[in-house]
Amino acid sequence: AQRSKAVTWATRKNFRKEQEGEAMLRSSAALTGHRSTMLPASALEVERLKDANFQDVSDSVVQSARFHPNSQLLLTASLDKRLKIFQIDGKNNSKVQGVHFDDLPIQCAEFSADGSEVLVSGRRKFFYVYNLAGACVSKVQGILGNSDKFLGAMIPSPDSSMIASLGTCGNIALLSGKSKQWVGEVKMNCDVTCGVFGSDGLSLYTAGKSSLIYQWDLRMRRCVKKITDEGSLHISSLALSSANIMAVGSQTGVVNTYDVNTFSSLPMDDYAEIRPATRKAVMNLTTGISQLTFNSDGQMLLLASQAKK
């Protein structure tokens, strides 16, 4: 594996298990089967397992925790500048790889859609790309054409062809998934806080400090419509399921869900805004929603707030 001057490897505690995990990282094959069983609608049985990172707990607040597309590997990234990858079995949760970035307190880490790379960013003008198969790191020294002082969350498209980088003052930079360089930009009328790609990779939904969700056509680089989130003043999180159900979380703790397939049939007003009816509103939390995630088949939705345990 190649080494970067800005990177030092974490101590390997169990060489044999780590070798098995690294062999997994070199393969793009799915490691888990796909179940078609419908979950019961009324109640779910939940069992508490061992913490995913108990083998190597972070020294600072964990900012990102993401499952690999094959569902058996999990990354954690934190302000202690460390990215760690674990093989999750619910019992041992062995650490597979770990990397330390000397000059980047990590605020966002995301797997690419194909699971071959991890995009690592923070409040800096540069970001890192970690290649899982080669166990090597490359540094992208800023984005040509992007004037933001630092980069926000990095959102990869479903086909890995594009990356959306959430910036300041409503700017969303569009990067090539291959070269990691600027290919375009779109801009909202307010600060952007979250975004998610459409399932086709040709549309992007972004939202921020308003009640509006912007739908962008990435072929034309323009906003085609704005979706009003019912009762919201500040949208903090977005998620989209495989069945095209959108979850919208707000700073008040309310999560509304919408059927994206109905958006095209709704009339737009003079400001290109539509007002869809919510499928369901979830009001279990009373503090700002910081994380929304659907499971692989869209039957479950996880909602979390950093302000609550």
Short mmCIF file of C-alpha atoms in Angstrom, two decimals:
data_model
loop_
_atom_site.label_atom_id
_atom_site.label_comp_id
_atom_site.label_asym_id
_atom_site.label_seq_id
_atom_site.Cartn_x
_atom_site.Cartn_y
_atom_site.Cartn_z
CA ALA A 1 0.00 0.00 0.00
CA GLN A 2 1.18 3.53 -0.76
CA ARG A 3 1.76 5.92 2.09
CA SER A 4 1.07 9.63 2.21
CA LYS A 5 3.18 12.00 4.31
CA ALA A 6 -0.05 13.19 5.91
CA VAL A 7 -1.08 9.66 6.86
CA THR A 8 0.10 7.25 9.54
CA TRP A 9 -1.39 3.81 10.05
CA ALA A 10 -3.12 2.83 13.26
CA THR A 11 -1.76 -0.08 15.27
CA ARG A 12 -2.85 -3.49 14.00
CA LYS A 13 -4.18 -5.54 16.88
CA ASN A 14 -5.28 -8.70 15.17
CA PHE A 15 -3.32 -9.39 11.97
CA ARG A 16 -5.27 -12.42 10.88
CA LYS A 17 -8.71 -10.84 11.15
CA GLU A 18 -7.42 -7.68 9.49
CA GLN A 19 -6.08 -9.72 6.55
CA GLU A 20 -9.54 -11.25 6.11
CA GLY A 21 -11.11 -7.81 6.24
CA GLU A 22 -8.67 -6.37 3.71
CA ALA A 23 -9.43 -9.24 1.35
CA MET A 24 -13.08 -8.21 1.61
CA LEU A 25 -12.20 -4.64 0.73
CA ARG A 26 -10.48 -5.77 -2.48
CA SER A 27 -13.71 -7.37 -3.66
CA SER A 28 -16.72 -5.44 -4.92
CA ALA A 29 -19.07 -8.39 -4.48
CA ALA A 30 -21.99 -8.08 -2.10
CA LEU A 31 -21.47 -10.00 1.12
CA THR A 32 -25.04 -10.21 2.28
CA GLY A 33 -28.12 -11.64 0.65
CA HIS A 34 -31.19 -9.59 -0.21
CA ARG A 35 -34.31 -10.41 1.78
CA SER A 36 -37.75 -9.77 0.41
CA THR A 37 -39.58 -10.44 3.70
CA MET A 38 -41.96 -7.69 4.69
CA LEU A 39 -41.44 -6.35 8.20
CA PRO A 40 -44.43 -6.31 10.57
CA ALA A 41 -46.19 -2.95 10.50
CA SER A 42 -47.14 -2.76 14.17
CA ALA A 43 -44.03 -3.72 16.17
CA LEU A 44 -40.36 -4.56 15.67
CA GLU A 45 -38.11 -6.59 17.94
CA VAL A 46 -34.81 -4.82 18.56
CA GLU A 47 -31.73 -6.34 20.20
CA ARG A 48 -28.82 -4.23 21.48
CA LEU A 49 -25.51 -5.54 20.13
CA LYS A 50 -21.96 -4.53 20.95
CA ASP A 51 -20.93 -1.05 19.89
CA ALA A 52 -19.63 -1.08 16.33
CA ASN A 53 -16.31 0.55 17.27
CA PHE A 54 -15.72 -0.95 20.72
CA GLN A 55 -12.43 -2.46 19.47
CA ASP A 56 -11.03 1.04 18.89
CA VAL A 57 -13.14 3.86 20.29
CA SER A 58 -12.54 7.34 18.86
CA ASP A 59 -10.82 9.96 21.02
CA SER A 60 -13.25 12.64 19.88
CA VAL A 61 -16.84 13.06 18.73
CA VAL A 62 -17.77 10.72 15.87
CA GLN A 63 -18.98 12.88 12.98
CA SER A 64 -19.77 10.16 10.43
CA ALA A 65 -20.79 6.50 10.66
CA ARG A 66 -21.63 4.84 7.34
CA PHE A 67 -22.21 1.28 6.19
CA HIS A 68 -20.44 0.05 3.08
CA PRO A 69 -22.81 -0.86 0.21
CA ASN A 70 -22.23 -4.55 1.00
CA SER A 71 -23.65 -3.88 4.50
CA GLN A 72 -20.94 -5.73 6.42
CA LEU A 73 -18.33 -2.97 6.76
CA LEU A 74 -18.76 0.25 8.69
CA LEU A 75 -16.64 3.39 8.70
CA THR A 76 -16.36 5.91 11.52
CA ALA A 77 -14.75 9.33 11.21
CA SER A 78 -14.20 11.88 13.94
CA LEU A 79 -12.60 15.17 14.91
CA ASP A 80 -9.55 13.28 16.16
CA LYS A 81 -8.55 13.09 12.45
CA ARG A 82 -9.00 9.33 12.26
CA LEU A 83 -10.92 7.21 9.78
CA LYS A 84 -11.60 3.63 10.91
CA ILE A 85 -13.25 0.72 9.16
CA PHE A 86 -14.79 -2.21 11.03
CA GLN A 87 -16.14 -5.59 9.96
CA ILE A 88 -19.54 -5.74 11.66
CA ASP A 89 -20.82 -9.10 12.93
CA GLY A 90 -22.46 -7.90 16.16
CA LYS A 91 -19.97 -9.81 18.33
CA ASN A 92 -16.32 -9.08 17.52
CA ASN A 93 -16.69 -6.09 15.17
CA SER A 94 -13.05 -6.40 14.19
CA LYS A 95 -11.18 -3.32 13.05
CA VAL A 96 -10.09 -3.78 9.44
CA GLN A 97 -8.25 -0.58 8.59
CA GLY A 98 -7.42 2.76 10.15
CA VAL A 99 -5.85 5.93 8.84
CA HIS A 100 -4.84 9.22 10.49
CA PHE A 101 -4.97 12.54 8.64
CA ASP A 102 -2.52 14.99 10.22
CA ASP A 103 -4.09 18.14 8.79
CA LEU A 104 -7.82 17.35 8.67
CA PRO A 105 -10.27 17.13 11.59
CA ILE A 106 -12.90 15.02 9.81
CA GLN A 107 -16.45 16.30 9.66
CA CYS A 108 -17.75 14.16 6.80
CA ALA A 109 -16.82 10.75 5.39
CA GLU A 110 -18.84 8.95 2.72
CA PHE A 111 -18.44 5.72 0.77
CA SER A 112 -18.70 6.08 -2.98
CA ALA A 113 -21.76 4.38 -4.45
CA ASP A 114 -19.72 1.40 -5.67
CA GLY A 115 -17.92 1.14 -2.32
CA SER A 116 -14.42 1.44 -3.79
CA GLU A 117 -13.53 4.79 -2.19
CA VAL A 118 -14.14 6.94 0.88
CA LEU A 119 -14.49 10.71 0.49
CA VAL A 120 -13.12 12.52 3.55
CA SER A 121 -13.65 16.24 4.13
CA GLY A 122 -13.70 18.90 6.86
CA ARG A 123 -13.48 22.65 7.27
CA ARG A 124 -10.60 22.93 4.80
CA LYS A 125 -10.33 23.82 1.10
CA PHE A 126 -8.93 20.36 0.33
CA PHE A 127 -10.24 16.84 0.85
CA TYR A 128 -8.95 13.27 0.73
CA VAL A 129 -9.93 10.19 -1.24
CA TYR A 130 -9.16 6.86 0.41
CA ASN A 131 -8.98 3.88 -1.95
CA LEU A 132 -10.11 0.74 -0.11
CA ALA A 133 -8.66 -1.89 -2.43
CA GLY A 134 -5.23 -0.25 -2.64
CA ALA A 135 -5.26 1.02 0.95
CA CYS A 136 -3.87 4.33 -0.29
CA VAL A 137 -4.77 7.98 0.14
CA SER A 138 -4.77 10.82 -2.37
CA LYS A 139 -5.16 14.49 -1.48
CA VAL A 140 -7.26 16.78 -3.68
CA GLN A 141 -5.77 20.24 -3.25
CA GLY A 142 -8.84 22.39 -3.55
CA ILE A 143 -11.44 22.54 -6.29
CA LEU A 144 -10.70 24.63 -9.36
CA GLY A 145 -13.47 27.18 -9.83
CA ASN A 146 -14.73 26.92 -6.24
CA SER A 147 -14.26 30.08 -4.16
CA ASP A 148 -15.54 28.69 -0.83
CA LYS A 149 -13.15 28.94 2.10
CA PHE A 150 -13.92 25.37 3.14
CA LEU A 151 -15.79 22.30 1.91
CA GLY A 152 -18.91 20.89 3.49
CA ALA A 153 -20.48 17.47 3.13
CA MET A 154 -19.52 15.40 0.08
CA ILE A 155 -22.44 13.53 -1.51
CA PRO A 156 -21.66 10.90 -4.20
CA SER A 157 -24.22 10.14 -6.92
CA PRO A 158 -25.72 6.62 -7.22
CA ASP A 159 -23.64 5.87 -10.34
CA SER A 160 -20.42 7.39 -8.86
CA SER A 161 -20.17 9.75 -11.84
CA MET A 162 -20.61 12.93 -9.80
CA ILE A 163 -20.05 14.35 -6.33
CA ALA A 164 -21.99 17.25 -4.82
CA SER A 165 -20.00 19.36 -2.35
CA LEU A 166 -22.17 21.50 -0.07
CA GLY A 167 -20.55 24.90 0.40
CA THR A 168 -21.35 28.26 1.94
CA CYS A 169 -23.93 30.90 0.93
CA GLY A 170 -26.05 28.30 -0.85
CA ASN A 171 -23.30 27.14 -3.24
CA ILE A 172 -23.23 23.47 -4.27
CA ALA A 173 -20.16 22.51 -6.29
CA LEU A 174 -20.47 19.59 -8.70
CA LEU A 175 -17.36 17.43 -9.10
CA SER A 176 -16.45 14.67 -11.49
CA GLY A 177 -16.54 11.32 -9.69
CA LYS A 178 -13.47 10.25 -11.66
CA SER A 179 -11.16 13.29 -11.63
CA LYS A 180 -12.61 14.86 -8.44
CA GLN A 181 -12.49 18.26 -10.17
CA TRP A 182 -15.11 20.96 -10.66
CA VAL A 183 -17.56 20.40 -13.53
CA GLY A 184 -20.32 22.81 -12.52
CA GLU A 185 -22.20 24.56 -9.75
CA VAL A 186 -25.74 25.34 -8.62
CA LYS A 187 -26.79 27.90 -6.04
CA MET A 188 -29.69 28.15 -3.59
CA ASN A 189 -31.16 31.37 -2.19
CA CYS A 190 -30.25 30.38 1.38
CA ASP A 191 -27.54 28.47 3.21
CA VAL A 192 -27.49 24.78 2.24
CA THR A 193 -27.47 22.16 5.00
CA CYS A 194 -28.23 18.85 3.29
CA GLY A 195 -28.71 17.12 -0.04
CA VAL A 196 -29.45 13.81 -1.70
CA PHE A 197 -29.25 12.54 -5.29
CA GLY A 198 -32.24 11.11 -7.10
CA SER A 199 -32.16 7.41 -7.87
CA ASP A 200 -31.31 8.10 -11.54
CA GLY A 201 -28.31 10.27 -10.66
CA LEU A 202 -29.60 13.00 -12.97
CA SER A 203 -31.40 15.00 -10.29
CA LEU A 204 -30.24 16.46 -6.99
CA TYR A 205 -32.37 17.59 -4.06
CA THR A 206 -30.93 20.18 -1.67
CA ALA A 207 -32.37 22.08 1.30
CA GLY A 208 -31.28 24.48 4.01
CA LYS A 209 -32.42 27.32 6.20
CA SER A 210 -35.89 27.59 4.70
CA SER A 211 -38.96 25.44 4.09
CA LEU A 212 -38.01 24.69 0.47
CA ILE A 213 -36.37 21.66 -1.12
CA TYR A 214 -34.73 22.49 -4.44
CA GLN A 215 -34.88 19.91 -7.23
CA TRP A 216 -32.00 20.36 -9.70
CA ASP A 217 -31.74 18.93 -13.20
CA LEU A 218 -28.02 18.23 -13.41
CA ARG A 219 -28.06 18.02 -17.21
CA MET A 220 -29.21 21.64 -17.46
CA ARG A 221 -27.69 22.75 -14.12
CA ARG A 222 -30.90 24.54 -13.12
CA CYS A 223 -33.67 24.28 -10.56
CA VAL A 224 -36.78 22.73 -12.11
CA LYS A 225 -39.03 23.00 -9.05
CA LYS A 226 -39.13 23.74 -5.33
CA ILE A 227 -40.94 21.49 -2.90
CA THR A 228 -42.46 23.09 0.20
CA ASP A 229 -41.98 21.03 3.36
CA GLU A 230 -45.16 21.33 5.37
CA GLY A 231 -44.72 23.23 8.65
CA SER A 232 -40.94 23.61 8.35
CA LEU A 233 -38.78 26.73 8.60
CA HIS A 234 -35.32 25.12 8.63
CA ILE A 235 -34.63 21.76 6.94
CA SER A 236 -31.66 19.94 8.44
CA SER A 237 -31.65 16.48 6.82
CA LEU A 238 -32.84 14.66 3.68
CA ALA A 239 -33.04 10.98 2.73
CA LEU A 240 -34.44 9.11 -0.27
CA SER A 241 -35.41 5.44 -0.28
CA SER A 242 -35.10 2.90 -3.09
CA ALA A 243 -38.89 3.21 -3.51
CA ASN A 244 -38.60 6.99 -4.07
CA ILE A 245 -39.95 7.95 -0.64
CA MET A 246 -38.33 11.16 0.60
CA ALA A 247 -37.84 11.88 4.29
CA VAL A 248 -37.37 15.50 5.33
CA GLY A 249 -36.10 16.36 8.81
CA SER A 250 -36.34 19.81 10.36
CA GLN A 251 -34.73 21.71 13.22
CA THR A 252 -37.91 21.29 15.26
CA GLY A 253 -37.52 17.48 15.25
CA VAL A 254 -40.39 16.76 12.86
CA VAL A 255 -39.78 14.31 10.00
CA ASN A 256 -42.18 14.42 7.05
CA THR A 257 -42.26 11.79 4.32
CA TYR A 258 -43.33 12.32 0.70
CA ASP A 259 -43.84 10.19 -2.40
CA VAL A 260 -41.45 11.64 -5.00
CA ASN A 261 -43.35 9.92 -7.81
CA THR A 262 -46.27 12.31 -7.24
CA PHE A 263 -44.20 15.48 -7.62
CA SER A 264 -44.45 15.59 -11.42
CA SER A 265 -48.27 15.63 -11.36
CA LEU A 266 -48.62 18.53 -8.92
CA PRO A 267 -49.25 22.06 -10.25
CA MET A 268 -46.52 24.65 -9.78
CA ASP A 269 -47.22 28.23 -8.76
CA ASP A 270 -45.59 31.32 -10.28
CA TYR A 271 -42.45 30.67 -8.22
CA ALA A 272 -42.07 27.06 -9.46
CA GLU A 273 -43.12 25.76 -6.06
CA ILE A 274 -45.28 22.72 -5.32
CA ARG A 275 -46.96 21.75 -2.07
CA PRO A 276 -47.26 17.96 -1.79
CA ALA A 277 -49.25 16.29 0.96
CA THR A 278 -47.23 14.37 3.54
CA ARG A 279 -47.55 10.58 3.62
CA LYS A 280 -46.71 10.50 7.32
CA ALA A 281 -45.25 12.86 9.91
CA VAL A 282 -42.97 11.48 12.63
CA MET A 283 -42.78 13.62 15.78
CA ASN A 284 -40.88 11.38 18.18
CA LEU A 285 -37.99 13.83 18.55
CA THR A 286 -38.17 17.42 19.76
CA THR A 287 -34.67 18.58 18.77
CA GLY A 288 -33.14 19.17 15.35
CA ILE A 289 -32.84 16.12 13.07
CA SER A 290 -29.17 15.55 12.24
CA GLN A 291 -29.41 12.17 10.50
CA LEU A 292 -31.96 10.40 8.30
CA THR A 293 -31.21 7.03 6.67
CA PHE A 294 -33.35 4.40 4.98
CA ASN A 295 -32.32 0.75 5.04
CA SER A 296 -31.52 -0.96 1.74
CA ASP A 297 -35.08 -1.99 0.84
CA GLY A 298 -36.70 1.18 2.20
CA GLN A 299 -38.81 -0.52 4.87
CA MET A 300 -37.10 1.20 7.81
CA LEU A 301 -36.13 4.81 8.42
CA LEU A 302 -33.58 5.81 11.04
CA LEU A 303 -33.85 9.30 12.50
CA ALA A 304 -31.44 10.77 15.00
CA SER A 305 -30.58 14.04 16.69
CA GLN A 306 -27.15 14.97 17.99
CA ALA A 307 -28.87 16.88 20.77
CA LYS A 308 -30.41 13.68 22.23
CA LYS A 309 -28.89 10.41 23.42
#
